[in-house]
Short mmCIF file of N, CA, C and O in Angstrom, two decimals:
data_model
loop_
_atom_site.label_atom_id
_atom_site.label_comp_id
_atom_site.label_asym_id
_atom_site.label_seq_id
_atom_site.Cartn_x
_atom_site.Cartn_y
_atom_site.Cartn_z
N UNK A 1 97.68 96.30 6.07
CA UNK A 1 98.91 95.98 6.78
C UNK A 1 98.80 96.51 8.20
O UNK A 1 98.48 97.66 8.50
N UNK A 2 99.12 95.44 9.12
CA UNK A 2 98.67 96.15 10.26
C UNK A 2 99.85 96.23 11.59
O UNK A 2 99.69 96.69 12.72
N UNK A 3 100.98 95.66 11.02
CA UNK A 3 102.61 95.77 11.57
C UNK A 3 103.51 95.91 11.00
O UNK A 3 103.20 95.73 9.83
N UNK A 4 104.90 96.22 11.11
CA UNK A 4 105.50 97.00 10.42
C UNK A 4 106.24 95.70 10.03
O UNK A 4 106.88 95.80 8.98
N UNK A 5 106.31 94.33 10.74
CA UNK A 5 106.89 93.19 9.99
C UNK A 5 106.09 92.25 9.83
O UNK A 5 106.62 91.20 9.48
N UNK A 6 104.89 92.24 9.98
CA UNK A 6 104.15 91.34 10.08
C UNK A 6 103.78 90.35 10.68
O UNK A 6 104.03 90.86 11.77
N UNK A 7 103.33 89.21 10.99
CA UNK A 7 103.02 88.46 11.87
C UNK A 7 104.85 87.51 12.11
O UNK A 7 105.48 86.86 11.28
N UNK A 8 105.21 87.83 13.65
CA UNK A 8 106.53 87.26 14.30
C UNK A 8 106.60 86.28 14.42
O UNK A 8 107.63 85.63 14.24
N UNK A 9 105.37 85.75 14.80
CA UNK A 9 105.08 84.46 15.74
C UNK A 9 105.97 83.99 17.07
O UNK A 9 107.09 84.45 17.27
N UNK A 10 105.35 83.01 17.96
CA UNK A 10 106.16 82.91 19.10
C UNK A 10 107.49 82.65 19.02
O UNK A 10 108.31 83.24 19.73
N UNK A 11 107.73 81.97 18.38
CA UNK A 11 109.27 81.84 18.39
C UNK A 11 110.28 83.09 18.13
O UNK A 11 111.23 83.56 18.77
N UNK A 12 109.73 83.36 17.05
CA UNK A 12 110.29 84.74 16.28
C UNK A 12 109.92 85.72 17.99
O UNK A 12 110.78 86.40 18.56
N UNK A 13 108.84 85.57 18.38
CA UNK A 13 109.66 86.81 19.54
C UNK A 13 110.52 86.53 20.91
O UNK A 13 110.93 87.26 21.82
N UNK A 14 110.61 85.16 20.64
CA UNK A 14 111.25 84.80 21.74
C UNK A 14 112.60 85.06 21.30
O UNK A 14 113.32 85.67 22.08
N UNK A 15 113.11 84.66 20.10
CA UNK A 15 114.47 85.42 19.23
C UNK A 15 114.63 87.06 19.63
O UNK A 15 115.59 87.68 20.08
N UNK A 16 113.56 87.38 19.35
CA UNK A 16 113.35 89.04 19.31
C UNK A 16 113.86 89.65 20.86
O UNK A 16 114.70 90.55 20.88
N UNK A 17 113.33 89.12 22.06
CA UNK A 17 113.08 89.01 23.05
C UNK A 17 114.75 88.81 23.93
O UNK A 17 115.25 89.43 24.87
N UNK A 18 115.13 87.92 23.32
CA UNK A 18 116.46 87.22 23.75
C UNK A 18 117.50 87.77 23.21
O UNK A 18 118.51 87.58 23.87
N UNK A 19 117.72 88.68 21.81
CA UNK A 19 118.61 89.59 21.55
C UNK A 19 118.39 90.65 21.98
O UNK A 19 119.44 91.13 22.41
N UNK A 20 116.89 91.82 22.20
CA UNK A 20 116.94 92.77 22.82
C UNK A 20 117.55 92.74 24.08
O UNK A 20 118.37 93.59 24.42
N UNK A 21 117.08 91.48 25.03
CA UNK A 21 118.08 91.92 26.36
C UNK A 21 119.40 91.65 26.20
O UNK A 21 120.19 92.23 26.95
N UNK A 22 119.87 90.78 25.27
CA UNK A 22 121.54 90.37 25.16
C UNK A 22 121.71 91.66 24.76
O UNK A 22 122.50 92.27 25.49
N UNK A 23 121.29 92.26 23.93
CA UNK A 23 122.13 93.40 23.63
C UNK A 23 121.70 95.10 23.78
O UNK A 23 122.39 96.10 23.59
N UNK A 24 120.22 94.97 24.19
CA UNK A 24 119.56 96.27 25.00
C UNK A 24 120.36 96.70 26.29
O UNK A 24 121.26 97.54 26.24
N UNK A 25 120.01 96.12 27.34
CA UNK A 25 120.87 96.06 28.46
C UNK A 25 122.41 96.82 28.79
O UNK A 25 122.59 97.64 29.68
N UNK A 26 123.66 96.23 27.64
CA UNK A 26 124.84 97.05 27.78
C UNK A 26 124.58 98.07 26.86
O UNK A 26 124.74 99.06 27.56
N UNK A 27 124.26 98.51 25.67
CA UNK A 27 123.50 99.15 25.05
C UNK A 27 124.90 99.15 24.49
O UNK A 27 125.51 98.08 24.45
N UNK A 28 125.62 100.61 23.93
CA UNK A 28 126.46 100.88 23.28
C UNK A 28 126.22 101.55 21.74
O UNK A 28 127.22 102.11 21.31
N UNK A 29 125.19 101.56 20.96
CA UNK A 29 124.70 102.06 19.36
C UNK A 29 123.67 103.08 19.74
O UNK A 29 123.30 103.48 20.85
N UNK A 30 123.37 103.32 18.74
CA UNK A 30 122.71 104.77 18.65
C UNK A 30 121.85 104.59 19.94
O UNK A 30 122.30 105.36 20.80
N UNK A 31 120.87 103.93 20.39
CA UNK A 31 120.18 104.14 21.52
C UNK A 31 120.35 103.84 22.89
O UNK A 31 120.90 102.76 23.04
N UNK A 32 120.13 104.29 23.69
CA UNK A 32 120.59 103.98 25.38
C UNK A 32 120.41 102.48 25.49
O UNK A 32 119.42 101.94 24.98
N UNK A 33 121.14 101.91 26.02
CA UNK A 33 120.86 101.06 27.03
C UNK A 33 119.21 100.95 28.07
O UNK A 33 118.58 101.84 28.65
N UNK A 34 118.98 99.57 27.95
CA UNK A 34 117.23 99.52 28.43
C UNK A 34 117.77 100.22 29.99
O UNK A 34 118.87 100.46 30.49
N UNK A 35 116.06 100.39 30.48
CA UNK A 35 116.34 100.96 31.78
C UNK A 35 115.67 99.73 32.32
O UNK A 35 115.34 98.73 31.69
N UNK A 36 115.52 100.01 33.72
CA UNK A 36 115.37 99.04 34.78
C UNK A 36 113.73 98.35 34.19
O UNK A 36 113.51 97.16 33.95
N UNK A 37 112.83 99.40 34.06
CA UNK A 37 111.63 98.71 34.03
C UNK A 37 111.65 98.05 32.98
O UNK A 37 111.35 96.88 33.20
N UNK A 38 111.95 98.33 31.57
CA UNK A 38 111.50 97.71 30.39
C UNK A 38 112.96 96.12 30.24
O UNK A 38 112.98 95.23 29.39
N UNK A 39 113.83 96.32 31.28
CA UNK A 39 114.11 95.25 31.29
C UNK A 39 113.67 93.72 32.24
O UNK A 39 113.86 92.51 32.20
N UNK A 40 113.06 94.65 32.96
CA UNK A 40 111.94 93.69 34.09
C UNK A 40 110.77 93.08 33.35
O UNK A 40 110.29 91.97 33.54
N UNK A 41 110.29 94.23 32.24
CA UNK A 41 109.12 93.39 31.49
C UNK A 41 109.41 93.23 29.74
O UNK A 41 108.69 93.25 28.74
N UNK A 42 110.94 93.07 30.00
CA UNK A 42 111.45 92.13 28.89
C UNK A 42 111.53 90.88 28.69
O UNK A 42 111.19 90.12 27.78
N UNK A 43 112.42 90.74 30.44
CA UNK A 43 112.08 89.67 30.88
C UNK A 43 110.94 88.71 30.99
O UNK A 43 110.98 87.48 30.88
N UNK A 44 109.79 89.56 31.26
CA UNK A 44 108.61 88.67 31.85
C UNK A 44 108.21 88.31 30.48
O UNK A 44 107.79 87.18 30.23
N UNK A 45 108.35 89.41 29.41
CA UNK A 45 107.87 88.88 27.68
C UNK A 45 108.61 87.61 27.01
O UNK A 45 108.20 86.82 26.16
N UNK A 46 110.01 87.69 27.80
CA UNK A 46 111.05 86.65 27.12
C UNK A 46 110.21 85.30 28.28
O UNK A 46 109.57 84.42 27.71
N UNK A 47 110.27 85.28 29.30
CA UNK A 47 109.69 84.37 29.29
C UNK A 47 108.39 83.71 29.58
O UNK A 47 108.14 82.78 30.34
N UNK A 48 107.62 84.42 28.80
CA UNK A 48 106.43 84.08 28.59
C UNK A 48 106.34 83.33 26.75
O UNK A 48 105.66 82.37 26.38
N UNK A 49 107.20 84.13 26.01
CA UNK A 49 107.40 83.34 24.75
C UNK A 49 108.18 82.07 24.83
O UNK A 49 108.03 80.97 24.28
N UNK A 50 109.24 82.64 25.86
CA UNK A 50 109.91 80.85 25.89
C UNK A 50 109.19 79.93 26.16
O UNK A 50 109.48 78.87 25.59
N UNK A 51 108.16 79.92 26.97
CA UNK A 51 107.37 78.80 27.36
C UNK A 51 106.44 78.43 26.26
O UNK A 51 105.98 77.29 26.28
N UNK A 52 106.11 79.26 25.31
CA UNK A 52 105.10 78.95 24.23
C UNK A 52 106.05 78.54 23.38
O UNK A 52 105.75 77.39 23.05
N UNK A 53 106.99 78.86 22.87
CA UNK A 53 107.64 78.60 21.92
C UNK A 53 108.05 76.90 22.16
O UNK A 53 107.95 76.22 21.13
N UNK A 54 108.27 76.53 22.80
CA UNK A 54 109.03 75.10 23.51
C UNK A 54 110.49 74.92 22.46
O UNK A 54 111.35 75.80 22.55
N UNK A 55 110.65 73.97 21.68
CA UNK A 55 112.13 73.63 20.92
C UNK A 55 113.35 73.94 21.92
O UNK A 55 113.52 73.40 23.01
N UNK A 56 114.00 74.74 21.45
CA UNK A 56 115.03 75.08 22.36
C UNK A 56 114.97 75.71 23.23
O UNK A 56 115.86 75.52 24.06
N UNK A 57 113.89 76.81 23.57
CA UNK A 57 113.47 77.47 24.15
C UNK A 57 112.94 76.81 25.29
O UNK A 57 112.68 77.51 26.27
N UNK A 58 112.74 75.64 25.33
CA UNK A 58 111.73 74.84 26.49
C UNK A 58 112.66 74.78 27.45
O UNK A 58 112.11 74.42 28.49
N UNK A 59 114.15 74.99 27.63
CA UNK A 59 115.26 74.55 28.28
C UNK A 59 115.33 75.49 29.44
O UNK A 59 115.66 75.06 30.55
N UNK A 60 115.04 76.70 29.26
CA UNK A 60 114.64 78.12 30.21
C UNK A 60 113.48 77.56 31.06
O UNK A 60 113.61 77.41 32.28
N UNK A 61 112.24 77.23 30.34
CA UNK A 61 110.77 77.36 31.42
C UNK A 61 111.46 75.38 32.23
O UNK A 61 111.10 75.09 33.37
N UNK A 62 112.11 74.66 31.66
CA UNK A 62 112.84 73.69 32.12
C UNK A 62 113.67 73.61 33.68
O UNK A 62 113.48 72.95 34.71
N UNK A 63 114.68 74.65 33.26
CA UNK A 63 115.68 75.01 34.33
C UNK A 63 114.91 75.96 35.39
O UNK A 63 115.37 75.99 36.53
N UNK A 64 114.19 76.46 35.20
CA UNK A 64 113.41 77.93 36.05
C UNK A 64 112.98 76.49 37.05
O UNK A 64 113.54 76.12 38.08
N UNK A 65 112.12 76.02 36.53
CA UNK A 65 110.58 75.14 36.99
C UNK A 65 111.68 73.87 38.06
O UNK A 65 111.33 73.28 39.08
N UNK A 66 112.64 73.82 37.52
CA UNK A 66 113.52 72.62 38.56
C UNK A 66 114.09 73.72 40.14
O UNK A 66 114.05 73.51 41.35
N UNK A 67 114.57 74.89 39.31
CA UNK A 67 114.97 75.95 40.67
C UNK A 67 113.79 75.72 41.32
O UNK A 67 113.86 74.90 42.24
N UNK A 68 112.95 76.11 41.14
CA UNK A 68 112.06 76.21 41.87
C UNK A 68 111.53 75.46 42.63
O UNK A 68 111.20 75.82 43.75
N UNK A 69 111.27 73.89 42.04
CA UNK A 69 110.86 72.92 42.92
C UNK A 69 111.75 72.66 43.65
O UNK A 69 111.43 72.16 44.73
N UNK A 70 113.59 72.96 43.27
CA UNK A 70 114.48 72.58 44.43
C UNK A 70 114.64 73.52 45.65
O UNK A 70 115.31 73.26 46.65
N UNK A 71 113.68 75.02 45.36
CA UNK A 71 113.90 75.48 46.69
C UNK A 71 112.31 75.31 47.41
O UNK A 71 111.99 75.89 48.45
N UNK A 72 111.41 74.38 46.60
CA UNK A 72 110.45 73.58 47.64
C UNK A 72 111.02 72.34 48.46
O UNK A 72 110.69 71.74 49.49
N UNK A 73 111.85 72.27 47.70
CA UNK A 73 112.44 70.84 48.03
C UNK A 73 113.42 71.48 49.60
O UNK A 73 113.11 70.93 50.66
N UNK A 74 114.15 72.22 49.62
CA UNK A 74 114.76 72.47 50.55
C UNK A 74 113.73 73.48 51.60
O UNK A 74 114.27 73.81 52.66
N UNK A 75 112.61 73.86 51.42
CA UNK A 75 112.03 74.30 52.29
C UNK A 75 110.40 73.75 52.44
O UNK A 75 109.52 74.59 52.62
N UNK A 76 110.15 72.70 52.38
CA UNK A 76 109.20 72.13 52.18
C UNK A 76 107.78 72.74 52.88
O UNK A 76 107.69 73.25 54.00
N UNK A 77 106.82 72.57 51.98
CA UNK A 77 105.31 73.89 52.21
C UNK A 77 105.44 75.23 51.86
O UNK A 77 104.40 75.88 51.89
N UNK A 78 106.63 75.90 51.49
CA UNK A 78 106.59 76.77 50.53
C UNK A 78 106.01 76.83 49.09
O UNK A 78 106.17 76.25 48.02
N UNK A 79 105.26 77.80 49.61
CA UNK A 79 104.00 77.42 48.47
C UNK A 79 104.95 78.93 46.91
O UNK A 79 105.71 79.88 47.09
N UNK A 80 104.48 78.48 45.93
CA UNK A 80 104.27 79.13 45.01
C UNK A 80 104.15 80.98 45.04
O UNK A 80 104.90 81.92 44.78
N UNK A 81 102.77 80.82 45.48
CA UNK A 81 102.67 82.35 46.29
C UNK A 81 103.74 83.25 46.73
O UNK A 81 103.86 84.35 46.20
N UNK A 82 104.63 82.81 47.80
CA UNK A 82 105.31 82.95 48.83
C UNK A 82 106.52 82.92 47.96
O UNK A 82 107.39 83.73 48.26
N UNK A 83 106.74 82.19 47.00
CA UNK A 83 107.92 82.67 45.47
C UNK A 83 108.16 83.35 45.26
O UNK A 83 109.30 83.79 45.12
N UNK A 84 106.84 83.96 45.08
CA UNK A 84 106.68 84.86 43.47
C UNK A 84 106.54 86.14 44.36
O UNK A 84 106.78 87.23 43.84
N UNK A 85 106.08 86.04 45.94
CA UNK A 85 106.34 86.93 46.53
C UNK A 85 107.62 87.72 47.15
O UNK A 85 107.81 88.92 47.30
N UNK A 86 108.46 86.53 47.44
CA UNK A 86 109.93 86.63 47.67
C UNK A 86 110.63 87.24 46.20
O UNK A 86 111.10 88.38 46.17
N UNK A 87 110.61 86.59 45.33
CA UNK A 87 111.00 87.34 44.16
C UNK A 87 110.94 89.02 43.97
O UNK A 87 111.89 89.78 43.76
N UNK A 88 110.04 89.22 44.07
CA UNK A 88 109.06 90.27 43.66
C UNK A 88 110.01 91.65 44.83
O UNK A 88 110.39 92.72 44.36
N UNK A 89 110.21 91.26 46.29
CA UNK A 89 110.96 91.98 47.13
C UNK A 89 111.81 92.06 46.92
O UNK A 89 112.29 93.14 47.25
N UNK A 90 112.70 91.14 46.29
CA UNK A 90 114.18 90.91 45.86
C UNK A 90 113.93 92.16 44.49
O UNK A 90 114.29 93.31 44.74
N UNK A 91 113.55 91.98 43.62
CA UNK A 91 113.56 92.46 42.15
C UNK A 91 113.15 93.88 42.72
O UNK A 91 113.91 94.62 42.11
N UNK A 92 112.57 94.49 43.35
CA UNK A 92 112.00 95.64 43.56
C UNK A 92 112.90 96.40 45.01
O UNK A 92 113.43 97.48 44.73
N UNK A 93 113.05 96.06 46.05
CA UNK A 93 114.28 96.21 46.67
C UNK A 93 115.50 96.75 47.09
O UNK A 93 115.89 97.72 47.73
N UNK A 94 116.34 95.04 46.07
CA UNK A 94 117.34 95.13 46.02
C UNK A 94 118.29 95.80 45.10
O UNK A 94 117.66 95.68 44.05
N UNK A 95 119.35 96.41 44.79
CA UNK A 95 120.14 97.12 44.42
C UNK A 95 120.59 95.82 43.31
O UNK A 95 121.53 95.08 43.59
N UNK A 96 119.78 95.65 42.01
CA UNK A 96 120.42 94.92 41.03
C UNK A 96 120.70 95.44 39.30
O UNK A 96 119.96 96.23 38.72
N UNK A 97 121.51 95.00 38.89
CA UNK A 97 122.02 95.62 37.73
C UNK A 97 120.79 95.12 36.55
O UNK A 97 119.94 94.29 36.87
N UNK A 98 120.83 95.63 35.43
CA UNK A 98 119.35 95.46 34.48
C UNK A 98 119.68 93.69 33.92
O UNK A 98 118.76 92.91 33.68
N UNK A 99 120.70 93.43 33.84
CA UNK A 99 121.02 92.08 33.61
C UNK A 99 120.25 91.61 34.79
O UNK A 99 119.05 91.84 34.61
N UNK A 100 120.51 91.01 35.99
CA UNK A 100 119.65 90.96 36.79
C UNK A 100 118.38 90.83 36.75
O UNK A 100 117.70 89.80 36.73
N UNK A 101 118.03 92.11 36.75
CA UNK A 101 116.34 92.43 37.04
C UNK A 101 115.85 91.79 35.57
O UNK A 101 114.79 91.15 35.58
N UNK A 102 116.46 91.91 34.54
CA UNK A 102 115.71 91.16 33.06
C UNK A 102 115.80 90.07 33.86
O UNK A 102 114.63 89.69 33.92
N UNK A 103 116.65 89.10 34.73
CA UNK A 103 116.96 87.08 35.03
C UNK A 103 115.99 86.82 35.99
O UNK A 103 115.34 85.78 36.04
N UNK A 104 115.86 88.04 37.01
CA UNK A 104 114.92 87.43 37.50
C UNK A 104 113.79 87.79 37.16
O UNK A 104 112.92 87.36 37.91
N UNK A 105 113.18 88.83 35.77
CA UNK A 105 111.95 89.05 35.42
C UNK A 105 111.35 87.68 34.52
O UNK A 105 110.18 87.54 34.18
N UNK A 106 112.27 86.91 34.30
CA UNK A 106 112.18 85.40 33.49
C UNK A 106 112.00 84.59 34.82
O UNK A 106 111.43 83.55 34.49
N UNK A 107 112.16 84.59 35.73
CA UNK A 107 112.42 83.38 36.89
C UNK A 107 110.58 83.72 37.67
O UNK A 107 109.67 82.93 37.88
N UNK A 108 110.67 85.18 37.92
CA UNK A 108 109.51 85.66 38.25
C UNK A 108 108.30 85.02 37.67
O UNK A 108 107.48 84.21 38.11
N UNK A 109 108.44 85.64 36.55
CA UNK A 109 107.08 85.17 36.24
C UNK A 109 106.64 83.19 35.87
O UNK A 109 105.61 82.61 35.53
N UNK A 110 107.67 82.86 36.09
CA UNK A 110 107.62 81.33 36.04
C UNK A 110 106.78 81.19 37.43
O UNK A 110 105.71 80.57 37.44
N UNK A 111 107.32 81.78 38.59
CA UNK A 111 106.91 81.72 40.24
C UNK A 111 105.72 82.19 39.89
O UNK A 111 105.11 81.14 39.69
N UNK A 112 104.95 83.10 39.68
CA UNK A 112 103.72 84.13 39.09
C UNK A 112 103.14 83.17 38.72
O UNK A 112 102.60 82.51 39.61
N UNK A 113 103.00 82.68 37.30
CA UNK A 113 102.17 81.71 36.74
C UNK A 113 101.50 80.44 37.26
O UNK A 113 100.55 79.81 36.78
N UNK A 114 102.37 80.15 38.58
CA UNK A 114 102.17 78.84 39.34
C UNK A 114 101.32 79.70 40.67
O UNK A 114 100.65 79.01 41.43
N UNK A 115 101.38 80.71 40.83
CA UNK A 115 101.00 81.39 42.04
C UNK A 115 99.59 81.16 42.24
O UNK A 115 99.12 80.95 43.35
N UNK A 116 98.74 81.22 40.87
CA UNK A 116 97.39 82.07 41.02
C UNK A 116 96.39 83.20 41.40
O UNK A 116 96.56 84.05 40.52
N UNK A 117 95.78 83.48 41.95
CA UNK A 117 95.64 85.03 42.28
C UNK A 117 95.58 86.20 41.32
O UNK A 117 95.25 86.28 40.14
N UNK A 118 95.97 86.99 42.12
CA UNK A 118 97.16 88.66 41.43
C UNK A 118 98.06 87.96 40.93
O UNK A 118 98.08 88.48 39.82
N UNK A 119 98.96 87.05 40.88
CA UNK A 119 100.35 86.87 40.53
C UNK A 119 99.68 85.99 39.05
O UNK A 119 100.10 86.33 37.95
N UNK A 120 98.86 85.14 39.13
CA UNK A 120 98.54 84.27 38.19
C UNK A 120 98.04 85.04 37.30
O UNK A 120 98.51 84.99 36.16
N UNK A 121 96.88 86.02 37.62
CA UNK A 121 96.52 87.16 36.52
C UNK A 121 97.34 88.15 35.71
O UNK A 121 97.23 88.67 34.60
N UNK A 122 98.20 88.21 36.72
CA UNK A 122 99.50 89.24 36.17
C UNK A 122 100.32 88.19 35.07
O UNK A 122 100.79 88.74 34.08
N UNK A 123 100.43 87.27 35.17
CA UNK A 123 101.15 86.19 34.07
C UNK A 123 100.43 86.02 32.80
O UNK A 123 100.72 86.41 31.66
N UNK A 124 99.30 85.25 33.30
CA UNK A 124 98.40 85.60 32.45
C UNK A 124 98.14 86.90 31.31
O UNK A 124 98.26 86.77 30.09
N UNK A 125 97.84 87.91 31.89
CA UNK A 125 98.28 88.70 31.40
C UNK A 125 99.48 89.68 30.31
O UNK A 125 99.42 90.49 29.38
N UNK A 126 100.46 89.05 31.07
CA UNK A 126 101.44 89.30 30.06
C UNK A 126 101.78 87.94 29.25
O UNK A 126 102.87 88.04 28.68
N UNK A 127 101.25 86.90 29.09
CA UNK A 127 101.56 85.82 28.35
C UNK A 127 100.38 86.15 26.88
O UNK A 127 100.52 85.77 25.72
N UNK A 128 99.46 86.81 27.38
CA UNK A 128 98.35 87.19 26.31
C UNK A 128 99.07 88.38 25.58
O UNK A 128 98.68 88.65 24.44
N UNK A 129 99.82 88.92 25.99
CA UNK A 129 100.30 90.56 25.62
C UNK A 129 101.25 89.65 24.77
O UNK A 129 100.98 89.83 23.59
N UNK A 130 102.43 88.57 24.96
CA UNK A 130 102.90 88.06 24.50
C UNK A 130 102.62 87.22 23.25
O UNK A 130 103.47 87.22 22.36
N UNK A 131 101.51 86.49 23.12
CA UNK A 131 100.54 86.14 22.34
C UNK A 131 99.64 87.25 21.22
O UNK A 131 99.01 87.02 20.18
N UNK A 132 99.85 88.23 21.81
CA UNK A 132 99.05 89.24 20.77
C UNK A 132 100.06 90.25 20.05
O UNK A 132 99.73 90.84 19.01
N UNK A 133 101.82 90.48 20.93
CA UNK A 133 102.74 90.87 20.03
C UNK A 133 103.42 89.85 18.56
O UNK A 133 104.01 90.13 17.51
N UNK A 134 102.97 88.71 19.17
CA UNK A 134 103.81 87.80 17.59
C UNK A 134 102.92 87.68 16.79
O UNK A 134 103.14 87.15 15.70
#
């Protein structure tokens, strides 16, 4: 036996993933409320399973991927890069609440994955971490 529930699979952690921040975040029961970082790379876990998972879940990497092309669309030659870079100043920064920093750790790494580079490896990366928790 080599987990304490056994194999999750993607979906199952995208469930997993999507109630910890609904209900990590305000916290309120025996344990604190998430802090800033592990809701930044809650985020990036939630959506890295949403995108594998697709079904209902496809509706997130859906809506992210249209933001995004609509703020190519309104600034045309804004590359990808330059996203995930803007993001990244915003999320690190700015003065945002863990709700927040989990929305845009889902929006992020959508920008990331399209980036290539550091940003593409870093997705990569946690999409495998994502892949090797379910």
């Amino acid at each position: 036996m080599s987990s304490v529930f056994g194999n999750l699979g993607i979906v199952g952690l995208a469930v997993v993933m999507t109630v910890l921040l609904l209900v990590g975040i305000k916290g309120g029961g025996k344990v604190k409320p998430l802090g800033w970082w592990p809701c930044l790379i809650g985020g990036m876990l939630a959506g890295s399973a949403y995108a594998a998972a697709g079904g209902i879940f496809k509706m997130v990497p859906d809506l992210v991927g249209s933001l995004l092309k609509a703020a190519q669309g309104v600034m045309p030659g804004i590359t990808m890069p330059a996203i995930a870079l803007t993001l990244a100043i915003i999320i690190l920064f700015k003065k945002l609440t863990t709700k927040q920093v989990a929305i845009l750790g889902i929006v992020f790494w959508y920008a990331a994955s399209g980036a290539g580079g550091l940003w593409g490896t870093l997705s990569s990366t946690i999409a495998n971490i994502g892949q090797q928790v379910s």
